[in-house]
XYZ file of N, CA and C in Angstrom:
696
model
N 3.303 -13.611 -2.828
C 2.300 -14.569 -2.363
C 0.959 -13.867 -2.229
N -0.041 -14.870 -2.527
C -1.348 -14.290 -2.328
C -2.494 -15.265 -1.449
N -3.584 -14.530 -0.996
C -4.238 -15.333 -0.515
C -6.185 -15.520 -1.659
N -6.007 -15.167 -2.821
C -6.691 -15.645 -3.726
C -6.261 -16.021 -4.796
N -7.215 -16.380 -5.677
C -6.364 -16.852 -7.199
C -6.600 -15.689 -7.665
N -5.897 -15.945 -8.470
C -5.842 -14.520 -10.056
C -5.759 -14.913 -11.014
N -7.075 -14.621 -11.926
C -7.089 -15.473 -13.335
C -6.688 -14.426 -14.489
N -6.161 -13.773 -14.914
C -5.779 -13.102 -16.345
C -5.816 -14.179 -17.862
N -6.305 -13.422 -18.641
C -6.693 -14.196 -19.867
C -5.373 -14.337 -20.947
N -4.801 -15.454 -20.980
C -3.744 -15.372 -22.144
C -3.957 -14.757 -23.524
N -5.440 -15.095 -24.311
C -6.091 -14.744 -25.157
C -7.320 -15.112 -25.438
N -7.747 -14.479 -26.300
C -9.243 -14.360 -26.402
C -9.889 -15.814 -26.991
N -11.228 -15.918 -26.576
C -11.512 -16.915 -26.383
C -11.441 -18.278 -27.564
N -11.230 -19.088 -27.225
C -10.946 -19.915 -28.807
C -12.134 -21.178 -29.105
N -12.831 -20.971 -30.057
C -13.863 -21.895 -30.250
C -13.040 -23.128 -31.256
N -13.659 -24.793 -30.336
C -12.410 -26.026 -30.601
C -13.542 -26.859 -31.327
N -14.925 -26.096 -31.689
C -15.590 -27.380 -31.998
C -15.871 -26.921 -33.737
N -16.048 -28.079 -34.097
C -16.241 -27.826 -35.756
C -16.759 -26.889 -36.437
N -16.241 -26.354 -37.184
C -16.799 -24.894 -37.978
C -16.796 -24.990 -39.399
N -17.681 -24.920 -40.471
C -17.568 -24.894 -41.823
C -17.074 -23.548 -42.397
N -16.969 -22.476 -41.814
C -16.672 -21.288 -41.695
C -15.790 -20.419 -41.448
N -14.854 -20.725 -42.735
C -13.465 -19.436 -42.098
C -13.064 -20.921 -41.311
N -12.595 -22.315 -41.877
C -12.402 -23.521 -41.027
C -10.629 -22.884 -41.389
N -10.041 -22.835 -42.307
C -8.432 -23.352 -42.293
C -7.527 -21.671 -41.080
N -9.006 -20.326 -40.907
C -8.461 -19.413 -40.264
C -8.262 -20.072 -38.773
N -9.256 -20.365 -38.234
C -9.698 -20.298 -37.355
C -8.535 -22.100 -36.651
N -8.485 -22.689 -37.747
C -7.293 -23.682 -37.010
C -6.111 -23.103 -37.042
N -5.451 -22.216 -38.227
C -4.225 -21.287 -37.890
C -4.301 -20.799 -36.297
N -5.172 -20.264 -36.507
C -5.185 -19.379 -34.965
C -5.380 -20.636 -33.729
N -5.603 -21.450 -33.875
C -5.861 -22.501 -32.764
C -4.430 -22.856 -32.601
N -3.963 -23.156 -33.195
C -2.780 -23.984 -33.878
C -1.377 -22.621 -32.993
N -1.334 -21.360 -33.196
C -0.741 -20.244 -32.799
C -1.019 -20.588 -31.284
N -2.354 -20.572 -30.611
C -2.590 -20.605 -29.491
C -1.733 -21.859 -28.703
N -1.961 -22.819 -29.163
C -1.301 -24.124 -28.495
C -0.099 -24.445 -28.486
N 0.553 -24.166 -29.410
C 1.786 -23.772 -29.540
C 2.895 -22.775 -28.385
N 1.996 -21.739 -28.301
C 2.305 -20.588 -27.994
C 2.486 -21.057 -25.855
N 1.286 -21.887 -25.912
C 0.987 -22.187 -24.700
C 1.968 -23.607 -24.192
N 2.353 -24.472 -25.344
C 2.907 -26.037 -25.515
C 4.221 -25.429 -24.810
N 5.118 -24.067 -25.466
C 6.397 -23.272 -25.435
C 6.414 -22.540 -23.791
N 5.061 -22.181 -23.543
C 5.010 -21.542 -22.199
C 5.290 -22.251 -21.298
N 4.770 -23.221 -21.302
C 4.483 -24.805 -20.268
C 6.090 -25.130 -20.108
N 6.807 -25.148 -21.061
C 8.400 -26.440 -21.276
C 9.038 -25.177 -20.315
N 8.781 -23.210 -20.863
C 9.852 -22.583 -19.813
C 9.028 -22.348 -18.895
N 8.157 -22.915 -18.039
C 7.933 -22.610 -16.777
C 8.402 -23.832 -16.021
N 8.343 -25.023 -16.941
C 8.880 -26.690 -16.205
C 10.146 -26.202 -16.091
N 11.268 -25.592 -17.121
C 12.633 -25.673 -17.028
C 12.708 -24.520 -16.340
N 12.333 -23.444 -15.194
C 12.648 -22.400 -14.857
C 12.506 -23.080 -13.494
N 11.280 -23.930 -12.734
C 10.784 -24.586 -11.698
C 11.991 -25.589 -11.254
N 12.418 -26.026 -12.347
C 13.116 -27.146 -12.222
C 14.609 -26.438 -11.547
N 15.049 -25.272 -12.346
C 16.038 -24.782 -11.806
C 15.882 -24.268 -10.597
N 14.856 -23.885 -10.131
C 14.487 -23.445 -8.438
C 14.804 -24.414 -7.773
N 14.432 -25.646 -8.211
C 14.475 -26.705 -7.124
C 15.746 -27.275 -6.888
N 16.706 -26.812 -7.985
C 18.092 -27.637 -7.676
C 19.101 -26.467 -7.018
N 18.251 -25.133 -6.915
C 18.994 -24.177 -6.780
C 18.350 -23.697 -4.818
N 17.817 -24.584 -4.826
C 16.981 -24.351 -3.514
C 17.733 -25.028 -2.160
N 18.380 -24.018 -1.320
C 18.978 -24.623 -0.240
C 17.892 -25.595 0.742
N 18.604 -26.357 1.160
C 17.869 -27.673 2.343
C 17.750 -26.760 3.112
N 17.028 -26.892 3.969
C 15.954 -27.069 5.057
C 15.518 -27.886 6.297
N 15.628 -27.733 7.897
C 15.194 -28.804 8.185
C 13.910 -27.839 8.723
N 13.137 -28.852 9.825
C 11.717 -28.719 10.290
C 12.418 -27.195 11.301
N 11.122 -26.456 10.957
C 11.221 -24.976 12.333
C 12.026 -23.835 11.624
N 12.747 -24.332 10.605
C 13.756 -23.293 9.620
C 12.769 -22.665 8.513
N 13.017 -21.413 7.903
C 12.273 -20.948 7.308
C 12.484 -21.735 5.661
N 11.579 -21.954 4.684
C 11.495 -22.136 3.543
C 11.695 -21.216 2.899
N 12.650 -21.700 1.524
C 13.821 -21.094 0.676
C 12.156 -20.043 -0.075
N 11.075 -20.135 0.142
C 9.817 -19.311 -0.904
C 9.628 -18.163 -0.008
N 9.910 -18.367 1.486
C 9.948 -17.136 2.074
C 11.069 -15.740 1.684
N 11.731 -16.394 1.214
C 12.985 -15.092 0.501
C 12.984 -14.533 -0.724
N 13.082 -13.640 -1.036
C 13.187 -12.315 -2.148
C 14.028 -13.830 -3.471
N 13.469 -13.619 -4.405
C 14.315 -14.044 -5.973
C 15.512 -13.500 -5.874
N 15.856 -12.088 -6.252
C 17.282 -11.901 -6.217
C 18.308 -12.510 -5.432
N 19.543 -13.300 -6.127
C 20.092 -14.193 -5.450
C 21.807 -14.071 -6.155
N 21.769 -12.916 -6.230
C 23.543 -12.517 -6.545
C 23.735 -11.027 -7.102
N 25.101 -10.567 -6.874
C 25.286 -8.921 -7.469
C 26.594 -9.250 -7.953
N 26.575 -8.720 -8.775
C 28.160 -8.465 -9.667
C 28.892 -9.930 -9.849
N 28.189 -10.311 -10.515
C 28.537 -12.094 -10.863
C 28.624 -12.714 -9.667
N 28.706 -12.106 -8.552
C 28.940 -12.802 -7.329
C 27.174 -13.598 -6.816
N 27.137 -14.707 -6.477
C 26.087 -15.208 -6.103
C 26.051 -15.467 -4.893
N 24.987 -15.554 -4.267
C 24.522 -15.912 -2.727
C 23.223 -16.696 -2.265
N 23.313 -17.059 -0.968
C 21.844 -17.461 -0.838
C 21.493 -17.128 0.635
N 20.043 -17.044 0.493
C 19.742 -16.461 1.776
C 19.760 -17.966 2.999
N 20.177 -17.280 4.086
C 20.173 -18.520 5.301
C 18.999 -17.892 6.217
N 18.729 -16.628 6.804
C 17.405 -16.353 7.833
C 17.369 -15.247 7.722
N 16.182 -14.386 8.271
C 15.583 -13.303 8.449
C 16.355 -12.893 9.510
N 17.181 -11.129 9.469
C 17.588 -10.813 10.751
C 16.809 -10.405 11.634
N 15.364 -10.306 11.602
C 14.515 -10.093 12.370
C 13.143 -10.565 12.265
N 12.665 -10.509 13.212
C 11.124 -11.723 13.500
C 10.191 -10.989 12.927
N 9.740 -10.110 11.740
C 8.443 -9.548 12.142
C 8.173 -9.586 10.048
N 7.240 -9.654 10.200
C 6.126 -9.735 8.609
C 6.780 -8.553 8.015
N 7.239 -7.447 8.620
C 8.055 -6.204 7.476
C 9.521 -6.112 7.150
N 9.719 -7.793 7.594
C 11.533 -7.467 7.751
C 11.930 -7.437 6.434
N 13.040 -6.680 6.035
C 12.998 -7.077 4.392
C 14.718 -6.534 4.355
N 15.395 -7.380 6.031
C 16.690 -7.507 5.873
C 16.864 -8.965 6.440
N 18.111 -9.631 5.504
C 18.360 -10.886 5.326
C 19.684 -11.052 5.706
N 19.798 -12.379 6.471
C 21.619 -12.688 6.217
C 21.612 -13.392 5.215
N 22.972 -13.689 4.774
C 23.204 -14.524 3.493
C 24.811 -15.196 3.166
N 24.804 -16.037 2.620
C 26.360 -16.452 2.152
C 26.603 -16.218 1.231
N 27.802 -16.079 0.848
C 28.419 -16.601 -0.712
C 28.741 -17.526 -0.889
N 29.198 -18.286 -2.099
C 29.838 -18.803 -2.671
C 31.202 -19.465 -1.847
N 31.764 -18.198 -1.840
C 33.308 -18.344 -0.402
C 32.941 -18.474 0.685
N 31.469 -18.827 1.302
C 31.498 -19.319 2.568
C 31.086 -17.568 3.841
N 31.855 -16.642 2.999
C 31.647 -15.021 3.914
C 30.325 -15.247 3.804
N 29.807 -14.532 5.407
C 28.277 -13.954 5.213
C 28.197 -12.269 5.108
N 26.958 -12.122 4.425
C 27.061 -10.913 4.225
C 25.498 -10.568 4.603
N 25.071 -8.974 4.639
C 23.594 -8.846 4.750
C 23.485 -8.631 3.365
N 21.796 -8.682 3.076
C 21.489 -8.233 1.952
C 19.770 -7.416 2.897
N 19.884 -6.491 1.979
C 18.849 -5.264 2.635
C 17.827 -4.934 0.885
N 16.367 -4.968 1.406
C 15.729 -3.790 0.115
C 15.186 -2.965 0.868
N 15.033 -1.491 -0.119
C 14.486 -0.644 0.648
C 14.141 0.316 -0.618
N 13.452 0.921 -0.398
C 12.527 2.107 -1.240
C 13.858 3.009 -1.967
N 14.991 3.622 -0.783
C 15.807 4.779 -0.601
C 16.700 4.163 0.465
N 18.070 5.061 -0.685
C 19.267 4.314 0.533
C 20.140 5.559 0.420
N 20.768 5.993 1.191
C 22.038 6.752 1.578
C 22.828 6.402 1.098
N 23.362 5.715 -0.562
C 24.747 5.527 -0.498
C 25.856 5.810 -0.138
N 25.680 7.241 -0.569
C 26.642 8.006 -0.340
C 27.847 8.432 1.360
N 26.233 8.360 2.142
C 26.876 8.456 3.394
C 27.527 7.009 4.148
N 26.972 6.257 3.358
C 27.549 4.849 4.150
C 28.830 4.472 3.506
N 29.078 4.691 1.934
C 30.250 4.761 1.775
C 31.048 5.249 2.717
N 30.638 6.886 2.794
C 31.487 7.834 3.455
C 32.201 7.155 4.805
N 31.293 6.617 5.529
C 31.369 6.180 6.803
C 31.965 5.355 6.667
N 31.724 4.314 5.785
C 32.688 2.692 5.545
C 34.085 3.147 5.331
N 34.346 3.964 4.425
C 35.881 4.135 4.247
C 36.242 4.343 5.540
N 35.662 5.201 6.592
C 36.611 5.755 7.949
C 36.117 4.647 8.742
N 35.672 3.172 8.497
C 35.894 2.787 9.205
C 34.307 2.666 10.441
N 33.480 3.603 9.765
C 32.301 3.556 10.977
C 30.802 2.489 10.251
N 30.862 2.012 9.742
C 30.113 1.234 8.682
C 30.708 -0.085 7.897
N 29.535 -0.983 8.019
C 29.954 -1.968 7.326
C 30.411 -1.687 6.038
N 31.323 -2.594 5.689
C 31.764 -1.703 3.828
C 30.494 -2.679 2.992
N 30.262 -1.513 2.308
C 29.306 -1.649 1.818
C 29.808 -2.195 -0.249
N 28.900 -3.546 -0.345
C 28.984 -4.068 -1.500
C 28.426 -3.653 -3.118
N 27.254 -3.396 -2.423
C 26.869 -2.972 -4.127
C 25.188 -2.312 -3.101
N 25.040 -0.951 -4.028
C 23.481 -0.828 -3.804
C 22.900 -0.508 -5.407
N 22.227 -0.778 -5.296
C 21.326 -0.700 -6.942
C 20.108 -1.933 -7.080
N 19.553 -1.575 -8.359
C 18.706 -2.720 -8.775
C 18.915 -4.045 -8.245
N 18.024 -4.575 -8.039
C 18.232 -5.868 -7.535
C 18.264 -7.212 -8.802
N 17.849 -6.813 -9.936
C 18.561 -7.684 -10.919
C 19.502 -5.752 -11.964
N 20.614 -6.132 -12.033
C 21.342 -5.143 -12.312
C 21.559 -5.240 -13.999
N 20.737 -6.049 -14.869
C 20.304 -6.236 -15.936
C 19.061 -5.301 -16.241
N 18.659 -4.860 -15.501
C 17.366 -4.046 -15.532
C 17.985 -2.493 -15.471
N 18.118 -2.265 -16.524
C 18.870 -1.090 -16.602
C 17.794 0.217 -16.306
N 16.614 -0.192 -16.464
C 15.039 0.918 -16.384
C 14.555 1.111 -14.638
N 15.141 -0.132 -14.155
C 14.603 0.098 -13.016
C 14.117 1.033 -12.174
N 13.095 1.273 -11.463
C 12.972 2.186 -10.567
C 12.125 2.280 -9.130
N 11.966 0.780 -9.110
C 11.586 0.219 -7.688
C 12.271 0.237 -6.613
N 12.485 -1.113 -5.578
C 13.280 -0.725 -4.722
C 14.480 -0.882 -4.950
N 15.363 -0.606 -4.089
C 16.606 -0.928 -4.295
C 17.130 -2.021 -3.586
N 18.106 -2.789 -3.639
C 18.774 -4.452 -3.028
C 20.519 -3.735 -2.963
N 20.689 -4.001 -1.715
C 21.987 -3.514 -0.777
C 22.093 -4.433 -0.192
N 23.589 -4.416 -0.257
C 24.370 -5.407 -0.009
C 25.623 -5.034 0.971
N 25.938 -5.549 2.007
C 26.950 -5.405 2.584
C 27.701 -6.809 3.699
N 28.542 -6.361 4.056
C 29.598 -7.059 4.925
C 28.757 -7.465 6.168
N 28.644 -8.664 6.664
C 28.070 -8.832 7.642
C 29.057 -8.735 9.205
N 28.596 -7.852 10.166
C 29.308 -7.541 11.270
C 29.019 -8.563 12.243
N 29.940 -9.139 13.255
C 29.076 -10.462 14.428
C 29.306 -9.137 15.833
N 28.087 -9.005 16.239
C 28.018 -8.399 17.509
C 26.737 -8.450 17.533
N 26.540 -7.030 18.218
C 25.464 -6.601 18.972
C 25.123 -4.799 18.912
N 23.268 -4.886 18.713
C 23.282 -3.546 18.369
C 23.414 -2.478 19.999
N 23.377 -1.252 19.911
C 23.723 -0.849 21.426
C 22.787 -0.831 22.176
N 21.376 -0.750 21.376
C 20.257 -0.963 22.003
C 19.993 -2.117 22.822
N 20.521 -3.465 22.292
C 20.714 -4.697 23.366
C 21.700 -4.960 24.009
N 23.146 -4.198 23.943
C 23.637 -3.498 24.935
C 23.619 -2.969 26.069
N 23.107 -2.080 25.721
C 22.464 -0.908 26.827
C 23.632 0.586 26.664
N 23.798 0.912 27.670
C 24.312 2.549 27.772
C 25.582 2.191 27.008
N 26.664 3.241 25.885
C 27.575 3.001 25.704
C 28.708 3.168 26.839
N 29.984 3.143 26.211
C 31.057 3.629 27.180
C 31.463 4.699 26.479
N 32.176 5.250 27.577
C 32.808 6.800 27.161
C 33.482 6.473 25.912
N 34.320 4.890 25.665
C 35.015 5.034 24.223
C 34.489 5.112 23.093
N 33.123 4.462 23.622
C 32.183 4.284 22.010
C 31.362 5.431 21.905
N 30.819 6.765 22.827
C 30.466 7.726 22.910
C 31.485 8.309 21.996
N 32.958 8.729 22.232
C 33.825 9.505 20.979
C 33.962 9.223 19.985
N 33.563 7.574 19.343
C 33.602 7.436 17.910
C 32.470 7.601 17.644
N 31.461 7.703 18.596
C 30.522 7.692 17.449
C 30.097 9.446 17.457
N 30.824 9.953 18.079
C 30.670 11.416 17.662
C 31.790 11.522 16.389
N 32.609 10.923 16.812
C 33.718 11.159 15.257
C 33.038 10.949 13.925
N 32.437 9.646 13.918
C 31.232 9.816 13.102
C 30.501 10.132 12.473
N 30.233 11.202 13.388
C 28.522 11.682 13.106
C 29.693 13.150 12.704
N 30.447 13.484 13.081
C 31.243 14.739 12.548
C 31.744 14.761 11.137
N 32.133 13.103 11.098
C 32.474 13.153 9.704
C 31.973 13.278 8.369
N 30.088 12.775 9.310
C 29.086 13.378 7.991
C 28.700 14.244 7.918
N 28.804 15.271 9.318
C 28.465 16.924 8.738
C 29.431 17.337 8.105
N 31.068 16.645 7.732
C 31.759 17.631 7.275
C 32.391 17.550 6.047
N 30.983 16.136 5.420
C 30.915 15.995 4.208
C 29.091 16.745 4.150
N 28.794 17.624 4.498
C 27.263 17.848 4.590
C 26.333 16.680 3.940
N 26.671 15.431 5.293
C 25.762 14.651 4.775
C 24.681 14.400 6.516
N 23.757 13.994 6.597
C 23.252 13.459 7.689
C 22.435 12.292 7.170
N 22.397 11.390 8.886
C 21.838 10.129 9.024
C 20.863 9.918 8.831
N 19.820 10.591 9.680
C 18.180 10.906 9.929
C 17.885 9.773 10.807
N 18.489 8.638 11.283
C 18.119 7.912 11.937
C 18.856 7.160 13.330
N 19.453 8.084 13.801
C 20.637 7.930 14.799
C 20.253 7.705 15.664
N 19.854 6.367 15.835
C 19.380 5.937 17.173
C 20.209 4.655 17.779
N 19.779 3.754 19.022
C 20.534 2.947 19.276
C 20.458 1.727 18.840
N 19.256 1.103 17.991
C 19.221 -0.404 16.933
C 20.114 0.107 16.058
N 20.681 1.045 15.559
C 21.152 1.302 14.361
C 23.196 1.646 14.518
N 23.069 1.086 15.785
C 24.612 1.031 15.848
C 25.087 -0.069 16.174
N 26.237 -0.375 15.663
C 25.834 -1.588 15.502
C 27.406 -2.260 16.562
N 27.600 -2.599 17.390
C 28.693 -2.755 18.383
C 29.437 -4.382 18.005
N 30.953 -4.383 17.274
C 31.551 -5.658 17.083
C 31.817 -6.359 17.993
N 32.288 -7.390 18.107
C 33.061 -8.283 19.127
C 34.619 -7.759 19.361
N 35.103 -6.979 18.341
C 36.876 -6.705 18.271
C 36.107 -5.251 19.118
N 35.120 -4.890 19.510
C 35.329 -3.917 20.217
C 35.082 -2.432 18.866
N 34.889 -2.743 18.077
C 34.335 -1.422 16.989
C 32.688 -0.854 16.870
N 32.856 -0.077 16.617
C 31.472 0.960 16.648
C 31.355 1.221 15.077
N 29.981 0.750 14.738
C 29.474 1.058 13.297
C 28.059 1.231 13.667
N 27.716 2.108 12.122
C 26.719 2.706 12.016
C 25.777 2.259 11.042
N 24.459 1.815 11.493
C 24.324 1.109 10.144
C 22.625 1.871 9.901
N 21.538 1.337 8.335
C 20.302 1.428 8.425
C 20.787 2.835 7.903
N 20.649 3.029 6.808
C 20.931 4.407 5.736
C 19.875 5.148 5.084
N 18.762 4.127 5.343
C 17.403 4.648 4.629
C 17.570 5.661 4.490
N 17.318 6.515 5.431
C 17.061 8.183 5.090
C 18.369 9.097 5.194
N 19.319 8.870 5.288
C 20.739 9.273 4.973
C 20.820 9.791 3.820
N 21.430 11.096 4.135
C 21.869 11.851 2.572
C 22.381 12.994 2.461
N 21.942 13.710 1.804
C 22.714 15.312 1.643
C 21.892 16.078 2.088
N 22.033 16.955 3.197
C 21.940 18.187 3.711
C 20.887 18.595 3.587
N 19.174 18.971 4.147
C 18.577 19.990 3.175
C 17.834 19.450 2.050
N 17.887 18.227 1.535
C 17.833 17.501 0.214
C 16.747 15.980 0.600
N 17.469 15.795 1.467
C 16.610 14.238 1.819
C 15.475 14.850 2.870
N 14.321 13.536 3.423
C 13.747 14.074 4.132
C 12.953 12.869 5.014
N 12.261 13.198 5.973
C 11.754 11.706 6.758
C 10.571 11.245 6.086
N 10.472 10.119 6.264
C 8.983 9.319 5.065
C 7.392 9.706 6.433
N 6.487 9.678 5.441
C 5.489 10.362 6.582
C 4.976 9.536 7.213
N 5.493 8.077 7.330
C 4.868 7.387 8.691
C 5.976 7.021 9.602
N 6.323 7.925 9.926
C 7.222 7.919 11.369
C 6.609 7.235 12.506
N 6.779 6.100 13.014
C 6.160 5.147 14.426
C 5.889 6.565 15.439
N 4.501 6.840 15.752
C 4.995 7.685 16.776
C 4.877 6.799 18.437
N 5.216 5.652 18.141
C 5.892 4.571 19.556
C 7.393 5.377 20.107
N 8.266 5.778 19.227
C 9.277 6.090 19.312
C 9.319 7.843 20.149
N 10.643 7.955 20.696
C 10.954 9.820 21.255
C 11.814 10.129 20.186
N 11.106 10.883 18.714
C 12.331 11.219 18.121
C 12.435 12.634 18.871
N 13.729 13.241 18.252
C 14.697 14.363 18.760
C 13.211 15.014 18.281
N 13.202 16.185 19.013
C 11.926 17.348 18.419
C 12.536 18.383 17.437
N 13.630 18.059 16.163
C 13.533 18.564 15.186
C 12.798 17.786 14.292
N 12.957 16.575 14.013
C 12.019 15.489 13.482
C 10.546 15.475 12.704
């Protein structure tokens, strides 16, 4: 979205009024132009048209289906977005459904930790995680952000919680052991980022800067609102 117009030139300029001069070139080329533009017009009607039948309802106070990212499925699997998991102009994590009714998140981000959230998902400390890559996965060149996908958890993070308990203090050291002893770390181990179930489980979520050892590193606008640890 923008808040001016933007005019770019399809092609160069085309003179429509009578010419004795170079007359049968100069209608070829008219003739190319309108055409060219007649063909543009039918796939932007039939591309619009598919938005609109592909566009979930809405009532009044709910956000509009133009507020959400295009990408709208991974691995033949399709989805659609239902709300923003958070209130603010930089959120650029979503809940979403499938097809089968499961909700799941869908996340973009610059840089993702695959690796460690796998790690974590198999033992159990992380949502299992669906697919991370390109966000149309036809784009084999890609190298923008990335679109992650995972299992949506129903709880609460510990930060709106408050203090853990001694039980959720030992998993989430089990945890955090299990990625030094794959030499991987989090970089962001704080308390929004854990994520507390209703069955009573402890996960770890928000991988951005997660990775291997030595290798990854923090992005240089760190909030300094926040107390990070003073290795940081």
């Amino acid at each position: 979205m923008t808040h001016r117009i933007i005019v770019q030139n399809l092609c160069e300029p085309v003179y429509l009024a009578h010419n004795s001069t170079f007359e049968l070139s100069a209608i070829r080329r008219l003739s190319q132009v309108l055409f060219c533009l007649r063909e543009g017009l039918e796939g932007m009607r039939l591309w619009y048209e598919d938005c609109v039948r592909r566009m979930v309802g809405f009532t009044e106070g709910d956000d509009h289906p133009r507020f959400y990212p295009q990408p709208s499925g991974f691995l033949d699997q399709a989805f659609r977005y239902t709300q923003l998991l958070r209130r603010d102009a930089w959120c650029t994590v979503f809940l979403a459904q499938l097809d089968s009714g499961d909700k799941i998140v869908v996340k973009f981000a610059e840089r993702y930790g695959e690796l460690a959230h796998r790690t974590l998902a198999e033992a159990g400390y992380a949502p299992k995680l669906l697919y991370c890559g390109a966000p149309f996965a036809q784009n084999t060149r890609h190298d923008g952000p990335l679109m992650i996908v995972m299992e949506y958890v129903e709880g609460m993070t510990l930060f709106d919680a408050g203090r853990p308990t001694d039980g959720q203090c030992k998993e989430l050291r089990k945890a955090v052991d299990i990625l030094h002893a794959n030499n991987l770390v989090h970089g962001d181990f704080r308390a929004p980022n854990v994520q507390l179930g209703v069955d009573g489980s402890v996960r770890i979520i928000d991988y951005d800067w997660a990775g291997l050892a030595g290798e990854v590193y923090y992005p240089l606008d760190l909030s300094s609102d926040i107390d990070w640890h003073p290795e940081v």
